[in-house]
Amino acid sequence: MEAKSPNTIYLKDYKEPAFLVNTIDLNVALDADLTKVKSTLGIMRNPKMPEQKSLVLQGDALTLNEIQLNGTPLTPADYTLSNNELIIKDAPEEFSLMIETQFSPRENTTLNGLYLSGDILCTQCEAEGFRRITYFPDRPDVMSLYTTTIIADKQKYPVLLSNGNLIDSGLLGDGKHWVKWQDPYRKPSYLFALVAGNLGCAEDSFVTRSGRSVALKVYVEPGNEVNCTYALQSLKNAMRWDELRFGRGYDLDTYMIVAVSDFNMGAMENKGLNIFNAKYILANPAIATDQDYEFIEAVIAHEYFHNWTGNRVTCRDWFQLSLKEGLTIFREHEFCADQQSREVERIKNVRKLRLEQFPQDEGPMAHPVRPDSYIEINNFYTVTIYEKGAEVIRMLQTMLGRDTFRQGMDIYFARHDGHAVTIEDFVQAMEAASGRDLTQFRRWYTQAGTPELYVTSNYDSANCRYTLRLEQVCPPTPMQTSKEPFLIPVTVSLFDLMGQPLPLQMSGSLNEATEQIMEMTQSVQEFQFNNITSYPIPSLLRDFSAPVKLRYPYTTQDLLVLMRHDTDSFNRWEAVQTIENRLILQLIDEDKSGAALCLPVWFTDAFAENLSVRNQNLQYLALLLALPSDKDLANEMTIILVEPIFKIHKFVKRELATQLKDQWMAIYKEYNDNKPYQFNAIAVGQRSLKNIALSYLMANPTDEIRQLCLRQFVNADNMTDSLAALVCLSQVDCPERVEALNKFYDKWQNEPLVLDKWFAIQAQSHLPNTLEVVKQLITHPKFNWINPNRVRSVIGVFAMLNDINFHALNGDGYAFLADQIIHLDNLNPQVAARLCEPLTRWRRHIPERQALMKKQLFRIMSTPNLSRDVYEIVSKSSG
Ligand code: TRP
Ligand code: ZN
C-alpha cells in the first residue's frame, strides 16, 4: 500500500524521457502465489535530453531479484532502490538491461498490475500498473516493441495470451507449457496485457474493406461462450463504422477480448487484447436488460475505437488523457447515434453530462479538460476528461462542419501515427484542416467550470429586427478565480407563435436558413436578425451545441410552442423538462408556504398531449414522459432541499398516475404484447413506453395494479421487463415486494451479474429502513469486497442513487459511507476513491448536511495510511 504523500505532479514540469526503451523482452513465469518476471530492455539515451544522466525506472510492490547491465550483474552500489524507483546513475549511451522481479498476484487486491480474478490471471496497466509487473520507465511517451514469453502450468492455465501475434509455443517437462507473443506495433507500457486461465472462446471473423480477414475472439469462463453473440456483433458493427465514417481499419490479424469478473472500470483497450469487465460482454435476453445491451455496444465500440485514438496515436503524458478519452467518447457517441436513435442518444449523453459533470465542475474536484496538476492520476479518469472532453470535440465538429472535421482527423492521424502527442497537436490538425485560428477555442481545454449563458431578446416590430443579447459568466473553480470568455457556438432557430420556423438573416451573412450558429466570443454580445416579420420564439443551443447552462426567460406559452413544434428533438424534450422543472420547484415553494398541493389543469393537459402522439420514436416518447428525476431537480436548485424534492416529485407523479390512469393502462396493454424478446430500436421503444406506463401506474398502486406488476415480473421472458417490474415493486412496502425479491434471489443467486441487480435494487429503495437493509447486505454471504461490481451495486448505488436515504438528517448515511471507504481503501484504493464522490458534493446542501458531510470527510482524512487516491479527494474536498 502506498504511503500517504501529498506529492503533486505538474504539467509545467513535463520533460522528455532521458532514455528510450526500443525493445522489451518479457519472460513471465506465472504462478498465482509467486510470479517471476525477467525483463530485458534494449535502451538508448534520448539524443534530445543529453544533460540528464540517470535512468529512472518506476516499480511498485515488487521484489528485485537481480539486475544485469550488458550481461554483467550490478551491485547495490551501482543503483539506488527506493520504494517506488530504481535509479541507475551514469548509464551508458546504449545498452541492454536485464531485471528480474517477483511478486504475488494473489495478494494483489488493488486489481491494478497483475492480479487474480477468480482463477484467471490478468493485468490492468493503465495508467501506472505496469510498474507493478517490472521496473520500467512507466510513462506513455516511452514506446517500445514488446515480445512476451509466458510459462505456466498447462492444466491450470491452458490459455496464455498477450498483445499482438502468437509466434511460438511449446511444452516443458513439469506439466508446464509456454507461449511467445510479439506485438509488431510500438506501444506505451499502459497498453501491455497478459491473461492466463482456463477460458472458453467465442469466435467470429471480419473482412476489412481492403479484403483482409480478421479473427475475432472473445474469451470467457467456459459455458459463457453462448453469451458473447451480441458483443461480437457490436464489434463487427464498430469495425465497419470506423472504416466508413473515419476511414480507419484494423491493423492486426486477430482481435482478442477477455471478460473478467473483477475489474475496476468498464474495459481496457490493450493493443490487440482488450480486457473487459464481464458486465460489458455477457448478454442474453434472460440476464441482460435493454440498457445492458446498449452499454455493451457502446463499450465494445469505445475500446475498439481506441485502437486509433489512443493506441496508434497515444498521449505524451497523462495530462493529455482527454486526447484519447474525450475523442473516443465522441466517436462512441456518434457510433451509437448511427446504430440506434440519434435523438435518444443525444438526450442520454447530455443528461449524463448535466447530472455528473456539471456537479463536478462546481465542486472541489473541478479541473480543466486538460488538468494542470494531479496527485493520483487514477482520480482523473473523470466525467470532465471523458464527457466534457467529448463535448469539446463535438463543438469543433459543429463549427467546422462534418467534412472539415473529418479532414482534420485525417491530418491528425497522418501527422501523428505511431507517436505520443498532445491535445495541442490535435487542435493544430483541426486548424490546418479549417484554416481557422482556434486560439480562443483552446480555453475549453484550460479553463474549468461550466459557463452560464444568460440570454435576453428584443423584437423591434416596426423594423422587423430581432436582437438576441448573450452574456457568458463562468464561476470560479479551484486555482482559477477569473476566466476569459469562451468561444461558444450557439445554434439557434426562431419560431413564430404558430410554431412555423422563420427564415434567418443574421446581419453580415447573406445566406438564408432556418438554423444558424451564433459564435459567441465576447463576454457580452448581441446578434441581430433582420426581416423577422412576426414575433419570434427562440430555440437556443439546439442539439445542445455547447456544454453550458442556458438561461432564457421563456414564458410557459413559449415553451408549449417549442414542445409542440420545435424541429430540434433535443429542444422539444428540453422544453418539456423546463416546464416540469419549473412546475415542481414552484410546487415546492407553495408547499413550504402551507398551500394545498394541486397540479394545474394546463399542465396535465399539456402532458396528456404528449401521451397521445404515438407516431414517433417510442424510446424518445418514453423520455418525454419521464419526469425529471430527484437528481435533475436537485441540479436546478441553489440549495438542494432533499425531502421537499422527494415529496413533490412523488406528488406530481402520483397525480399524473391517477388523473391519466386510463391512458396509462391503455398504453400498457397496447405494448405488453408478449412477443419474444428482440433487441432493436423498435422493440426497445415499445418496452420503454410500456414500462414507463407501468411505473406511473405503480405510483398509485391498487391491489389490482400490484398484481399486474407481479405478473409482469413473473411472466416476462426477458430481464428488461422482469427488472422493470421488480424496480416498481421494490419502492412499495407490500407482500408482492417480498415475494418478488425472494423469487429473484432464488433464481439468480449463482449468476453474479444478475445478482448485482438484486443487491442494487434494494440499495436504491426509498423505503425508510433502507440503510438497515444495506448494512445487512454487506454482511450477506454473497457480498464480496474484492469484486468492484458488487461493492458498487450496494455501497455505490446507495450513496449515489438514493438521495432520500443517503442524506438522512441524522448523518447515518454519511457515516456508513465513510466506514466503508476506510475499510475498502486497504483493499482497493481506486474503487474506494470513487466512492468518496457523494461526500464531496456538500457545497449545495443545507448547513446541517454540510457539517455532517464534512465531519465524515475529516474522519476519513485522519485515518492512518490512507492511499494517495482517497487522500487526494478528501483533502481537496474537506476545505
Ligand atoms: N482506458 C480505459 C477506457 O476508457 C479506462 C480504464 C480501464 C482505466 N481500466 C482502468 C483507467 C483502470 C484507470 C484505471 O476505456
Ligand atoms: Zn477510453
XYZ file of C-alpha atoms in Angstrom, residues 27-612:
586
model
C 9.754 -13.661 -19.677
C 6.940 -14.299 -17.217
C 6.961 -17.434 -15.067
C 3.361 -17.318 -13.937
C 2.098 -18.539 -10.642
C -0.818 -17.176 -8.643
C 1.233 -17.077 -5.445
C 4.616 -16.071 -6.791
C 5.244 -14.804 -10.289
C 8.763 -14.135 -11.570
C 9.352 -11.662 -14.355
C 12.580 -11.354 -16.311
C 12.567 -8.202 -18.381
C 15.290 -7.450 -20.925
C 15.300 -3.884 -22.181
C 17.084 -2.508 -25.232
C 17.831 1.033 -24.045
C 19.391 4.095 -25.606
C 19.866 7.631 -24.487
C 17.314 10.120 -25.823
C 19.515 12.345 -28.036
C 17.270 15.313 -27.212
C 17.970 15.116 -23.477
C 21.773 14.859 -23.157
C 22.003 16.664 -19.822
C 20.014 14.040 -17.863
C 22.404 11.331 -16.752
C 20.471 8.793 -14.750
C 17.938 6.233 -15.871
C 14.813 6.305 -13.706
C 12.585 3.239 -13.597
C 9.363 3.015 -11.605
C 8.359 -0.009 -9.565
C 5.568 -0.680 -7.096
C 5.104 -3.621 -4.704
C 7.966 -5.532 -6.371
C 10.856 -7.549 -5.027
C 14.036 -7.049 -7.053
C 15.876 -10.345 -7.531
C 18.605 -9.473 -9.979
C 19.807 -6.790 -12.307
C 22.393 -7.026 -15.127
C 23.764 -4.369 -17.433
C 25.094 -5.728 -20.735
C 25.254 -9.158 -19.110
C 27.161 -8.046 -16.004
C 25.377 -8.224 -12.639
C 25.037 -4.856 -10.894
C 25.686 -4.488 -7.186
C 23.650 -2.203 -4.895
C 26.403 0.396 -5.282
C 25.526 0.766 -8.967
C 21.927 1.801 -8.398
C 19.533 3.387 -5.899
C 16.473 1.431 -4.943
C 13.646 3.159 -3.107
C 10.038 2.220 -2.518
C 8.937 3.344 -5.948
C 12.040 3.900 -8.029
C 15.091 2.136 -9.317
C 17.677 4.663 -10.465
C 20.754 3.723 -12.444
C 23.308 6.508 -12.309
C 25.543 7.265 -15.273
C 24.055 4.738 -17.619
C 25.838 4.263 -20.972
C 24.619 5.605 -24.349
C 23.160 2.316 -25.472
C 22.849 -0.904 -23.512
C 20.872 -3.933 -22.548
C 19.374 -4.144 -19.070
C 18.016 -7.345 -17.550
C 15.866 -7.080 -14.433
C 14.292 -9.939 -12.536
C 11.448 -9.185 -10.140
C 8.883 -11.200 -8.234
C 5.548 -10.546 -6.571
C 2.332 -12.290 -5.576
C -0.724 -11.837 -7.841
C -2.938 -13.460 -5.214
C -2.120 -10.794 -2.656
C -2.864 -8.015 -5.136
C -6.370 -6.847 -4.234
C -5.936 -3.480 -5.992
C -6.857 -5.019 -9.381
C -4.021 -2.918 -10.757
C -0.981 -4.662 -12.275
C -1.098 -8.478 -12.489
C -3.859 -9.959 -10.360
C -6.200 -12.857 -9.914
C -9.860 -12.631 -10.914
C -11.400 -15.910 -9.820
C -8.917 -18.391 -11.309
C -7.896 -16.121 -14.177
C -4.612 -14.245 -14.020
C -4.918 -10.929 -15.818
C -3.391 -7.465 -16.000
C -4.557 -3.866 -15.799
C -1.734 -1.462 -16.631
C -3.437 1.870 -17.303
C -2.451 4.279 -16.020
C 0.520 3.157 -13.906
C 0.063 -0.566 -13.373
C 2.957 -1.830 -15.473
C 5.325 -0.773 -12.692
C 3.696 -3.450 -10.545
C 4.964 -6.081 -13.008
C 8.519 -4.903 -13.613
C 10.761 -1.860 -13.145
C 10.226 0.310 -16.198
C 10.004 3.963 -17.324
C 6.242 3.702 -16.871
C 5.135 6.751 -18.857
C 3.220 6.849 -22.142
C 5.898 8.694 -24.132
C 8.221 5.682 -23.860
C 7.070 3.419 -26.695
C 8.613 0.010 -27.214
C 8.346 -3.203 -29.201
C 7.152 -5.994 -26.905
C 7.961 -9.698 -27.033
C 6.351 -11.703 -24.234
C 7.064 -15.278 -23.242
C 4.653 -16.777 -20.725
C 5.384 -20.006 -18.846
C 2.639 -21.584 -16.752
C 1.040 -24.789 -15.563
C -0.812 -26.247 -18.552
C -3.689 -27.675 -16.543
C -4.494 -24.534 -14.585
C -3.707 -22.113 -17.381
C -4.372 -23.777 -20.756
C -4.886 -20.385 -22.435
C -1.981 -17.910 -22.349
C -2.445 -14.551 -24.080
C -0.593 -11.318 -24.652
C -0.598 -8.478 -27.203
C -0.007 -8.992 -30.915
C 0.702 -12.319 -32.643
C 1.448 -15.764 -31.251
C 4.833 -16.628 -32.783
C 5.903 -19.772 -30.932
C 4.849 -22.191 -28.206
C 5.918 -25.457 -26.621
C 5.724 -27.904 -23.742
C 8.015 -28.194 -20.772
C 8.621 -31.374 -18.798
C 6.973 -30.500 -15.496
C 3.371 -30.076 -16.636
C 4.118 -26.579 -17.834
C 3.816 -25.025 -21.241
C 4.985 -21.798 -22.790
C 3.936 -19.364 -25.477
C 5.652 -16.439 -27.139
C 3.737 -13.357 -28.306
C 5.084 -10.499 -30.366
C 3.409 -7.161 -30.895
C 4.572 -5.584 -34.165
C 3.452 -2.096 -33.062
C 5.335 0.157 -30.691
C 3.297 0.907 -27.635
C 3.459 2.576 -24.236
C 3.566 0.257 -21.208
C -0.009 1.072 -20.181
C -1.259 -0.906 -23.207
C 0.553 -4.104 -22.216
C -1.700 -7.048 -21.339
C -1.335 -10.634 -20.275
C -4.043 -13.180 -19.480
C -3.823 -16.794 -18.336
C -6.584 -19.179 -17.430
C -8.997 -21.861 -18.343
C -11.062 -19.929 -20.850
C -13.667 -20.711 -23.464
C -13.639 -18.789 -26.704
C -16.421 -17.392 -28.896
C -15.113 -16.781 -32.389
C -16.155 -14.838 -35.429
C -14.400 -13.008 -38.226
C -14.476 -9.691 -40.012
C -13.410 -8.913 -43.542
C -11.923 -5.456 -43.842
C -12.739 -3.143 -46.732
C -9.304 -3.969 -48.066
C -10.333 -7.641 -48.123
C -8.261 -8.895 -45.183
C -9.858 -11.351 -42.782
C -9.523 -10.581 -39.076
C -10.164 -13.307 -36.498
C -12.340 -12.079 -33.615
C -12.013 -13.979 -30.345
C -13.873 -13.352 -27.117
C -12.517 -15.355 -24.171
C -14.839 -16.060 -21.254
C -15.335 -18.584 -18.469
C -16.252 -21.928 -20.073
C -20.010 -22.105 -20.590
C -20.378 -18.410 -21.274
C -19.383 -18.591 -24.973
C -23.069 -18.536 -25.931
C -23.468 -15.150 -24.245
C -20.954 -13.386 -26.491
C -23.027 -13.087 -29.654
C -24.085 -9.521 -29.068
C -20.584 -8.396 -28.123
C -19.201 -9.936 -31.329
C -21.931 -8.347 -33.436
C -21.252 -4.966 -31.839
C -17.548 -5.368 -32.557
C -18.190 -6.057 -36.234
C -20.521 -3.059 -36.426
C -17.906 -0.844 -34.832
C -15.187 -2.075 -37.190
C -17.324 -1.355 -40.246
C -18.425 2.025 -38.924
C -14.882 3.255 -38.303
C -13.948 2.320 -41.864
C -16.880 4.224 -43.299
C -17.001 7.275 -41.054
C -13.320 7.866 -40.355
C -11.530 5.695 -42.910
C -9.831 3.723 -40.121
C -9.234 -0.015 -40.436
C -7.925 -2.632 -38.053
C -4.208 -3.395 -38.151
C -3.610 -6.913 -36.736
C -4.829 -10.336 -37.869
C -6.531 -11.092 -34.555
C -8.663 -9.012 -32.208
C -8.945 -10.592 -28.778
C -11.184 -9.672 -25.866
C -11.142 -11.304 -22.434
C -14.030 -10.903 -19.986
C -13.191 -10.987 -16.270
C -15.427 -10.659 -13.214
C -13.199 -8.421 -11.101
C -12.352 -5.174 -12.852
C -12.033 -1.617 -11.602
C -13.573 0.100 -14.609
C -15.585 -0.751 -17.721
C -12.911 -2.123 -20.011
C -9.375 -1.584 -21.244
C -8.104 -1.083 -24.784
C -4.792 -3.050 -24.549
C -3.343 -3.466 -28.037
C -4.954 -6.470 -29.736
C -6.064 -7.826 -26.334
C -8.849 -5.835 -24.687
C -9.766 -6.809 -21.152
C -13.380 -6.220 -20.164
C -15.499 -6.141 -17.090
C -17.715 -9.196 -17.871
C -20.724 -6.904 -17.379
C -19.955 -5.310 -20.751
C -19.660 -8.598 -22.655
C -22.138 -11.210 -21.472
C -25.726 -10.936 -22.622
C -28.800 -12.908 -23.449
C -32.383 -11.730 -23.079
C -32.895 -13.572 -19.812
C -29.964 -11.978 -17.986
C -29.363 -8.602 -19.664
C -31.616 -5.564 -19.871
C -32.011 -3.294 -22.870
C -29.716 -0.904 -21.052
C -27.100 -3.626 -20.618
C -27.242 -4.295 -24.374
C -26.780 -0.583 -25.066
C -23.787 -0.413 -22.735
C -22.198 -3.485 -24.320
C -22.468 -1.965 -27.779
C -21.019 1.327 -26.524
C -18.121 -0.111 -24.526
C -17.130 -2.623 -27.222
C -17.062 0.212 -29.749
C -15.243 2.536 -27.350
C -12.365 0.122 -26.790
C -12.211 -0.714 -30.480
C -12.057 2.964 -31.463
C -9.131 3.416 -29.062
C -7.014 1.381 -31.466
C -6.647 4.573 -33.500
C -7.468 7.233 -30.936
C -5.251 6.130 -28.073
C -3.077 3.286 -29.328
C -1.790 4.219 -32.810
C -1.770 7.844 -31.684
C -1.237 7.911 -27.936
C -0.783 10.502 -25.166
C 2.529 12.185 -24.433
C 1.690 12.372 -20.711
C -1.378 11.823 -18.537
C -2.367 15.497 -18.628
C -3.306 14.749 -22.240
C -5.729 11.989 -21.196
C -8.719 13.650 -22.870
C -6.814 13.497 -26.161
C -7.726 9.835 -26.273
C -10.722 9.644 -23.917
C -12.700 12.716 -24.979
C -12.106 11.907 -28.632
C -13.000 8.238 -28.173
C -16.179 9.048 -26.241
C -17.135 11.420 -29.044
C -16.575 8.629 -31.586
C -18.532 6.206 -29.390
C -21.471 8.635 -29.166
C -21.529 9.170 -32.906
C -21.425 5.414 -33.488
C -24.267 4.735 -31.041
C -26.304 7.543 -32.608
C -25.925 5.854 -36.004
C -26.692 2.380 -34.657
C -29.743 3.211 -32.559
C -31.545 6.548 -32.419
C -29.637 9.809 -32.777
C -32.218 11.856 -30.862
C -32.387 9.442 -27.930
C -28.596 9.088 -27.789
C -28.128 12.855 -27.595
C -30.572 13.272 -24.728
C -28.979 10.446 -22.742
C -25.486 11.856 -23.259
C -26.499 15.366 -22.225
C -28.317 14.064 -19.147
C -25.170 12.260 -18.062
C -23.117 15.397 -18.609
C -25.536 17.509 -16.586
C -26.067 15.037 -13.767
C -22.420 14.064 -13.291
C -20.076 16.532 -14.970
C -21.801 19.817 -14.126
C -21.720 18.987 -10.386
C -18.042 18.045 -10.664
C -17.361 21.361 -12.379
C -18.878 23.286 -9.491
C -17.291 21.197 -6.733
C -13.871 20.912 -5.106
C -12.544 18.435 -7.692
C -13.293 20.724 -10.660
C -10.490 20.590 -13.222
C -9.989 21.587 -16.827
C -10.315 19.040 -19.656
C -6.527 19.277 -19.681
C -5.625 19.450 -15.982
C -2.567 21.370 -14.755
C -1.777 19.052 -11.856
C -2.741 15.873 -10.063
C -1.734 13.797 -7.074
C -3.059 10.419 -8.258
C -3.737 10.053 -11.984
C -6.361 7.352 -11.397
C -8.550 10.081 -9.909
C -8.533 11.925 -13.231
C -10.447 9.371 -15.238
C -13.386 11.688 -14.749
C -16.601 12.758 -16.424
C -14.803 16.031 -17.184
C -11.977 14.308 -19.102
C -14.407 11.888 -20.781
C -17.783 13.549 -21.272
C -16.903 17.223 -21.303
C -13.869 16.306 -23.425
C -16.270 14.710 -25.916
C -18.478 17.825 -25.919
C -15.454 19.967 -26.741
C -14.702 17.748 -29.757
C -18.381 17.915 -30.747
C -18.260 21.730 -30.737
C -15.364 21.549 -33.203
C -17.400 19.300 -35.473
C -20.392 21.636 -35.153
C -18.375 24.748 -36.019
C -16.167 23.300 -38.753
C -18.798 21.041 -40.285
C -18.541 17.283 -40.595
C -16.387 17.267 -43.738
C -13.761 19.687 -42.463
C -13.741 17.925 -39.117
C -13.069 14.636 -40.915
C -10.203 16.271 -42.841
C -8.800 17.445 -39.516
C -8.952 13.877 -38.204
C -7.151 12.636 -41.326
C -4.418 15.226 -40.824
C -4.154 14.262 -37.144
C -3.642 10.577 -37.984
C -1.282 11.298 -40.874
C 0.915 13.553 -38.775
C 0.992 11.584 -35.538
C 0.513 7.874 -36.269
C 2.941 5.925 -34.073
C 3.621 8.846 -31.760
C 2.783 10.089 -28.267
C 1.281 13.555 -28.684
C -0.661 16.359 -27.044
C -4.079 17.987 -27.175
C -2.296 20.927 -28.782
C -1.292 18.654 -31.690
C -4.933 17.707 -32.151
C -6.132 21.306 -32.200
C -3.384 22.195 -34.679
C -4.586 19.448 -37.028
C -8.070 20.991 -36.876
C -6.580 24.413 -37.590
C -4.718 23.014 -40.576
C -7.892 21.480 -41.997
C -10.087 24.518 -41.468
C -7.677 27.406 -41.897
C -9.151 28.820 -38.702
C -7.327 30.238 -35.721
C -8.591 28.263 -32.711
C -6.673 30.255 -30.092
C -9.769 31.236 -28.149
C -11.353 27.822 -28.544
C -8.390 26.315 -26.661
C -9.759 27.848 -23.450
C -12.182 24.925 -23.295
C -9.146 22.790 -22.525
C -7.504 25.075 -19.955
C -10.376 26.649 -18.004
C -12.550 24.583 -15.673
C -16.147 25.374 -14.782
C -19.447 25.354 -16.638
C -20.197 28.696 -18.315
C -23.634 30.138 -17.659
C -25.193 31.726 -20.687
C -27.747 34.470 -19.951
C -29.821 35.347 -22.990
C -32.399 38.100 -23.439
C -34.215 39.187 -26.556
C -35.758 42.250 -28.109
C -38.163 42.383 -31.023
C -38.425 45.664 -32.894
C -41.602 45.014 -34.858
C -41.506 48.371 -36.676
C -38.171 47.473 -38.255
C -38.699 43.710 -38.270
C -35.490 43.362 -36.331
C -34.861 40.788 -33.657
C -31.916 41.034 -31.296
C -30.518 38.373 -29.005
C -28.223 39.555 -26.260
C -25.913 36.884 -24.861
C -23.829 37.153 -21.738
C -21.474 34.448 -20.510
C -20.283 34.025 -16.940
C -18.043 31.220 -15.728
C -17.955 30.762 -11.961
C -14.576 30.446 -10.213
C -13.089 26.982 -9.728
C -10.150 25.809 -7.587
C -6.987 27.707 -8.619
C -8.922 29.654 -11.277
C -10.681 32.681 -9.866
C -11.369 34.583 -13.069
C -11.925 33.288 -16.583
C -11.503 34.600 -20.088
C -14.575 34.342 -22.337
C -15.080 31.051 -24.156
C -15.850 30.636 -27.834
C -19.387 29.274 -27.560
C -21.241 28.005 -30.621
C -24.930 28.666 -30.004
C -27.140 27.069 -32.617
C -30.411 28.977 -32.982
C -33.739 28.891 -34.802
C -36.724 31.195 -34.477
C -40.339 30.081 -34.483
C -43.423 32.220 -34.829
C -46.314 31.834 -32.420
C -47.852 29.184 -34.641
C -44.648 27.185 -34.462
C -43.507 27.931 -38.012
C -39.724 28.277 -38.395
C -38.703 31.754 -39.558
C -36.091 32.329 -42.260
C -32.986 33.791 -40.644
C -30.788 36.549 -41.921
C -28.097 37.354 -39.443
C -26.514 40.717 -40.125
C -23.325 40.146 -42.044
C -24.439 36.872 -43.574
C -26.179 36.546 -46.923
C -27.494 33.028 -46.878
C -30.910 32.355 -45.546
C -31.687 29.288 -43.494
C -33.901 28.403 -40.571
C -30.970 27.497 -38.347
C -27.723 29.319 -37.686
C -24.730 29.115 -35.421
C -24.023 32.221 -33.370
C -20.346 32.029 -32.491
C -20.077 33.920 -29.258
C -16.568 35.195 -28.492
C -17.138 38.114 -26.105
C -18.430 38.245 -22.536
C -21.447 40.144 -23.783
C -22.510 40.059 -27.382
C -25.566 40.907 -29.473
C -26.771 39.084 -32.570
C -29.258 40.758 -34.886
C -31.713 39.115 -37.223
C -33.363 41.135 -39.971
C -36.632 40.771 -41.865
C -38.242 38.977 -38.978
C -41.849 39.691 -39.813
C -43.592 38.179 -36.816
C -42.883 37.853 -33.124
C -40.299 35.081 -32.680
C -39.679 32.461 -30.011
C -36.009 31.499 -29.954
C -34.925 27.872 -29.912
C -31.450 28.206 -28.420
C -28.467 25.905 -28.094
C -30.129 23.410 -30.439
C -28.962 19.820 -30.111
C -27.125 21.148 -27.037
C -24.495 22.836 -29.181
C -22.225 23.737 -26.230
C -21.714 22.402 -22.663
C -23.154 25.439 -20.913
C -26.098 26.305 -18.683
C -28.585 28.268 -20.743
C -30.785 30.830 -19.000
C -33.531 32.423 -21.057
C -36.754 33.863 -19.603
C -39.168 31.691 -21.534
C -42.856 32.062 -20.809
C -44.883 28.914 -20.387
C -46.585 29.772 -23.682
C -43.168 29.912 -25.412
C -42.265 26.521 -24.001
C -45.541 24.983 -25.103
C -44.965 26.214 -28.663
C -41.461 24.688 -28.633
C -42.759 21.472 -27.081
C -45.253 21.132 -29.937
C -43.335 22.460 -32.903
C -39.590 22.680 -32.411
C -37.880 20.817 -35.251
C -34.937 20.032 -32.971
C -35.848 16.927 -30.994
C -33.407 17.794 -28.224
C -35.039 21.175 -27.630
C -38.514 19.676 -27.828
C -37.529 17.387 -24.958
C -35.805 20.289 -23.229
C -38.988 22.390 -23.373
C -40.906 19.646 -21.590
C -38.159 19.286 -18.991
C -38.119 23.027 -18.359
C -41.878 23.134 -17.899
C -41.734 20.259 -15.431
C -38.711 21.513 -13.518
C -40.315 24.900 -13.045
C -43.626 23.459 -12.043
C -42.108 21.166 -9.425
C -39.939 23.959 -7.989
C -42.983 26.172 -7.804
C -44.988 23.490 -6.030
C -42.127 23.088 -3.561
C -42.439 26.795 -2.767
C -46.202 26.612 -2.416
C -45.948 23.580 -0.175
C -43.492 25.420 2.068
C -45.977 28.252 2.489
C -48.627 25.740 3.551
C -50.822 25.949 0.460
C -52.735 22.825 -0.562
C -50.938 20.964 -3.352
C -52.677 20.980 -6.684
C -51.492 20.124 -10.181
C -52.612 22.860 -12.629
C -55.010 21.688 -15.318
C -52.993 23.267 -18.139
C -50.058 21.083 -17.143
C -51.959 17.815 -17.052
C -53.485 18.705 -20.414
C -50.112 19.502 -21.962
C -48.640 16.312 -20.529
C -51.542 14.299 -21.910
C -50.924 15.822 -25.341
C -47.537 14.119 -25.487
C -49.070 10.925 -24.282
C -51.267 10.730 -27.320
